[in-house]
Amino acid sequence: MSDVPKCPKCACEYTYEDGALLVCPECAHEWNPTALSTAANDDAPRVVKDANGTALADGDAVIVIKDLKVKGSSLVVKVGTKVRNIRLVDGTAGHDIDCRIEGIGPMQLKSEFVRKA
Ligand SMILES: [Zn+2]
């Protein structure tokens, strides 16, 4: 494998494989990458949380807490914009909310930039 993950303890990039384990030369941490990736692939229901850590659900209304530029246009979704009837999605680049914003149209938001209304 050429893609060896960084050390989870000290973030050192010079980790190497030693049998089934990965070893960090900086802090001597050894760990099993298979165990880590199994946890990451856990198919427990995904919970999408807003900026305050409140779980969001389909149909919720949220309020934007940060000016958000709309990709590919000069439009900006302003702080305080209320977005009704969101839909949770497994979008690209961390966009996990699908919605329609008045005056802008359909777009995807990141849950970290909204709070439940
Ligand atoms: Zn380390």
PDB file of C-alpha atoms and ligand atoms in Angstrom:
ATOM      1  CA  MET A   1       0.000   0.000   0.000  1.00  0.00           C
ATOM      2  CA  SER A   2       1.313   3.431  -0.852  1.00  0.00           C
ATOM      3  CA  ASP A   3      -1.325   5.275   1.117  1.00  0.00           C
ATOM      4  CA  VAL A   4      -0.164   4.856   4.704  1.00  0.00           C
ATOM      5  CA  PRO A   5      -2.274   6.879   7.124  1.00  0.00           C
ATOM      6  CA  LYS A   6      -0.781   9.385   9.535  1.00  0.00           C
ATOM      7  CA  CYS A   7      -0.105   8.458  13.135  1.00  0.00           C
ATOM      8  CA  PRO A   8      -3.380   8.919  15.070  1.00  0.00           C
ATOM      9  CA  LYS A   9      -1.416   9.992  18.150  1.00  0.00           C
ATOM     10  CA  CYS A  10       1.067  12.569  16.898  1.00  0.00           C
ATOM     11  CA  ALA A  11       0.001  13.028  13.228  1.00  0.00           C
ATOM     12  CA  CYS A  12       3.473  12.050  12.042  1.00  0.00           C
ATOM     13  CA  GLU A  13       3.478  11.299   8.304  1.00  0.00           C
ATOM     14  CA  TYR A  14       6.419   8.912   8.308  1.00  0.00           C
ATOM     15  CA  THR A  15       4.506   5.880   9.497  1.00  0.00           C
ATOM     16  CA  TYR A  16       5.309   2.505   7.984  1.00  0.00           C
ATOM     17  CA  GLU A  17       3.790  -0.932   7.807  1.00  0.00           C
ATOM     18  CA  ASP A  18       5.148  -3.707   9.983  1.00  0.00           C
ATOM     19  CA  GLY A  19       3.184  -6.840   9.172  1.00  0.00           C
ATOM     20  CA  ALA A  20      -0.469  -6.168  10.004  1.00  0.00           C
ATOM     21  CA  LEU A  21       0.435  -3.143  12.108  1.00  0.00           C
ATOM     22  CA  LEU A  22       1.370   0.423  11.306  1.00  0.00           C
ATOM     23  CA  VAL A  23       4.243   1.898  13.253  1.00  0.00           C
ATOM     24  CA  CYS A  24       5.060   5.528  13.994  1.00  0.00           C
ATOM     25  CA  PRO A  25       8.779   6.325  14.170  1.00  0.00           C
ATOM     26  CA  GLU A  26       8.142   9.541  16.087  1.00  0.00           C
ATOM     27  CA  CYS A  27       6.207   8.343  19.128  1.00  0.00           C
ATOM     28  CA  ALA A  28       6.573   4.557  18.680  1.00  0.00           C
ATOM     29  CA  HIS A  29       2.780   4.146  18.549  1.00  0.00           C
ATOM     30  CA  GLU A  30       1.659   0.909  16.875  1.00  0.00           C
ATOM     31  CA  TRP A  31      -1.871   0.310  15.689  1.00  0.00           C
ATOM     32  CA  ASN A  32      -3.941  -1.906  13.467  1.00  0.00           C
ATOM     33  CA  PRO A  33      -5.313   0.021  10.467  1.00  0.00           C
ATOM     34  CA  THR A  34      -7.851  -2.714   9.694  1.00  0.00           C
ATOM     35  CA  ALA A  35      -9.546  -2.196  13.046  1.00  0.00           C
ATOM     36  CA  LEU A  36      -9.765   1.534  12.352  1.00  0.00           C
ATOM     37  CA  SER A  37     -11.267   1.211   8.888  1.00  0.00           C
ATOM     38  CA  THR A  38     -13.810  -1.338  10.106  1.00  0.00           C
ATOM     39  CA  ALA A  39     -15.014   1.212  12.634  1.00  0.00           C
ATOM     40  CA  ALA A  40     -15.202   3.875   9.936  1.00  0.00           C
ATOM     41  CA  ASN A  41     -17.290   1.610   7.711  1.00  0.00           C
ATOM     42  CA  ASP A  42     -19.716   0.843  10.481  1.00  0.00           C
ATOM     43  CA  ASP A  43     -23.170   1.064   8.954  1.00  0.00           C
ATOM     44  CA  ALA A  44     -24.923   2.399  12.011  1.00  0.00           C
ATOM     45  CA  PRO A  45     -27.466   5.062  11.105  1.00  0.00           C
ATOM     46  CA  ARG A  46     -25.718   8.312  10.361  1.00  0.00           C
ATOM     47  CA  VAL A  47     -26.742  11.228  12.531  1.00  0.00           C
ATOM     48  CA  VAL A  48     -26.455  14.678  11.005  1.00  0.00           C
ATOM     49  CA  LYS A  49     -25.964  17.338  13.653  1.00  0.00           C
ATOM     50  CA  ASP A  50     -26.181  21.103  13.459  1.00  0.00           C
ATOM     51  CA  ALA A  51     -23.561  23.547  14.739  1.00  0.00           C
ATOM     52  CA  ASN A  52     -24.833  23.095  18.306  1.00  0.00           C
ATOM     53  CA  GLY A  53     -24.786  19.316  18.137  1.00  0.00           C
ATOM     54  CA  THR A  54     -28.579  19.001  17.798  1.00  0.00           C
ATOM     55  CA  ALA A  55     -29.627  16.107  15.603  1.00  0.00           C
ATOM     56  CA  LEU A  56     -31.388  17.146  12.403  1.00  0.00           C
ATOM     57  CA  ALA A  57     -34.112  15.265  10.554  1.00  0.00           C
ATOM     58  CA  ASP A  58     -35.787  15.382   7.160  1.00  0.00           C
ATOM     59  CA  GLY A  59     -38.360  18.174   7.052  1.00  0.00           C
ATOM     60  CA  ASP A  60     -36.686  20.298   9.729  1.00  0.00           C
ATOM     61  CA  ALA A  61     -36.229  24.030   9.346  1.00  0.00           C
ATOM     62  CA  VAL A  62     -32.759  25.425   9.960  1.00  0.00           C
ATOM     63  CA  ILE A  63     -31.121  28.838  10.155  1.00  0.00           C
ATOM     64  CA  VAL A  64     -27.854  29.590   8.388  1.00  0.00           C
ATOM     65  CA  ILE A  65     -25.197  30.811  10.851  1.00  0.00           C
ATOM     66  CA  LYS A  66     -22.536  31.919   8.383  1.00  0.00           C
ATOM     67  CA  ASP A  67     -22.543  33.772   5.043  1.00  0.00           C
ATOM     68  CA  LEU A  68     -22.283  31.047   2.426  1.00  0.00           C
ATOM     69  CA  LYS A  69     -21.205  31.720  -1.135  1.00  0.00           C
ATOM     70  CA  VAL A  70     -23.203  29.811  -3.690  1.00  0.00           C
ATOM     71  CA  LYS A  71     -20.781  27.868  -5.815  1.00  0.00           C
ATOM     72  CA  GLY A  72     -20.625  29.041  -9.412  1.00  0.00           C
ATOM     73  CA  SER A  73     -22.515  32.295  -8.827  1.00  0.00           C
ATOM     74  CA  SER A  74     -22.202  35.635  -7.065  1.00  0.00           C
ATOM     75  CA  LEU A  75     -25.100  34.843  -4.747  1.00  0.00           C
ATOM     76  CA  VAL A  76     -24.586  34.620  -1.024  1.00  0.00           C
ATOM     77  CA  VAL A  77     -26.815  32.890   1.480  1.00  0.00           C
ATOM     78  CA  LYS A  78     -26.842  35.374   4.344  1.00  0.00           C
ATOM     79  CA  VAL A  79     -26.475  34.646   8.028  1.00  0.00           C
ATOM     80  CA  GLY A  80     -29.947  34.244   9.518  1.00  0.00           C
ATOM     81  CA  THR A  81     -31.541  32.853   6.355  1.00  0.00           C
ATOM     82  CA  LYS A  82     -34.239  30.394   7.322  1.00  0.00           C
ATOM     83  CA  VAL A  83     -34.337  27.224   5.287  1.00  0.00           C
ATOM     84  CA  ARG A  84     -37.480  25.124   5.459  1.00  0.00           C
ATOM     85  CA  ASN A  85     -38.029  21.475   4.793  1.00  0.00           C
ATOM     86  CA  ILE A  86     -34.456  20.249   4.600  1.00  0.00           C
ATOM     87  CA  ARG A  87     -33.557  16.781   3.420  1.00  0.00           C
ATOM     88  CA  LEU A  88     -30.555  14.929   4.794  1.00  0.00           C
ATOM     89  CA  VAL A  89     -28.306  13.497   2.123  1.00  0.00           C
ATOM     90  CA  ASP A  90     -24.929  11.849   1.873  1.00  0.00           C
ATOM     91  CA  GLY A  91     -23.566  14.581  -0.353  1.00  0.00           C
ATOM     92  CA  THR A  92     -20.079  15.329  -1.603  1.00  0.00           C
ATOM     93  CA  ALA A  93     -17.466  17.294   0.341  1.00  0.00           C
ATOM     94  CA  GLY A  94     -19.401  17.258   3.587  1.00  0.00           C
ATOM     95  CA  HIS A  95     -22.610  18.712   2.155  1.00  0.00           C
ATOM     96  CA  ASP A  96     -25.194  16.743   4.065  1.00  0.00           C
ATOM     97  CA  ILE A  97     -28.297  18.904   3.717  1.00  0.00           C
ATOM     98  CA  ASP A  98     -30.291  19.214   0.532  1.00  0.00           C
ATOM     99  CA  CYS A  99     -32.713  22.115   0.441  1.00  0.00           C
ATOM    100  CA  ARG A 100     -34.319  24.888  -1.524  1.00  0.00           C
ATOM    101  CA  ILE A 101     -33.584  28.459  -0.538  1.00  0.00           C
ATOM    102  CA  GLU A 102     -35.960  31.252  -1.431  1.00  0.00           C
ATOM    103  CA  GLY A 103     -34.449  33.537  -4.053  1.00  0.00           C
ATOM    104  CA  ILE A 104     -31.612  31.140  -4.764  1.00  0.00           C
ATOM    105  CA  GLY A 105     -33.049  27.752  -5.575  1.00  0.00           C
ATOM    106  CA  PRO A 106     -31.991  24.230  -4.788  1.00  0.00           C
ATOM    107  CA  MET A 107     -28.642  23.833  -3.079  1.00  0.00           C
ATOM    108  CA  GLN A 108     -26.720  21.752  -0.603  1.00  0.00           C
ATOM    109  CA  LEU A 109     -25.490  22.958   2.764  1.00  0.00           C
ATOM    110  CA  LYS A 110     -23.127  21.681   5.391  1.00  0.00           C
ATOM    111  CA  SER A 111     -24.805  20.906   8.699  1.00  0.00           C
ATOM    112  CA  GLU A 112     -21.941  22.585  10.560  1.00  0.00           C
ATOM    113  CA  PHE A 113     -23.086  25.959   9.176  1.00  0.00           C
ATOM    114  CA  VAL A 114     -26.714  25.766  10.292  1.00  0.00           C
ATOM    115  CA  ARG A 115     -28.670  25.467  13.512  1.00  0.00           C
ATOM    116  CA  LYS A 116     -32.082  23.995  14.024  1.00  0.00           C
ATOM    117  CA  ALA A 117     -34.783  26.680  13.841  1.00  0.00           C
TER     118      ALA A 117
HETATM  119 ZN    ZN B   1       3.171   9.066  16.340  1.00  0.00          ZN
END
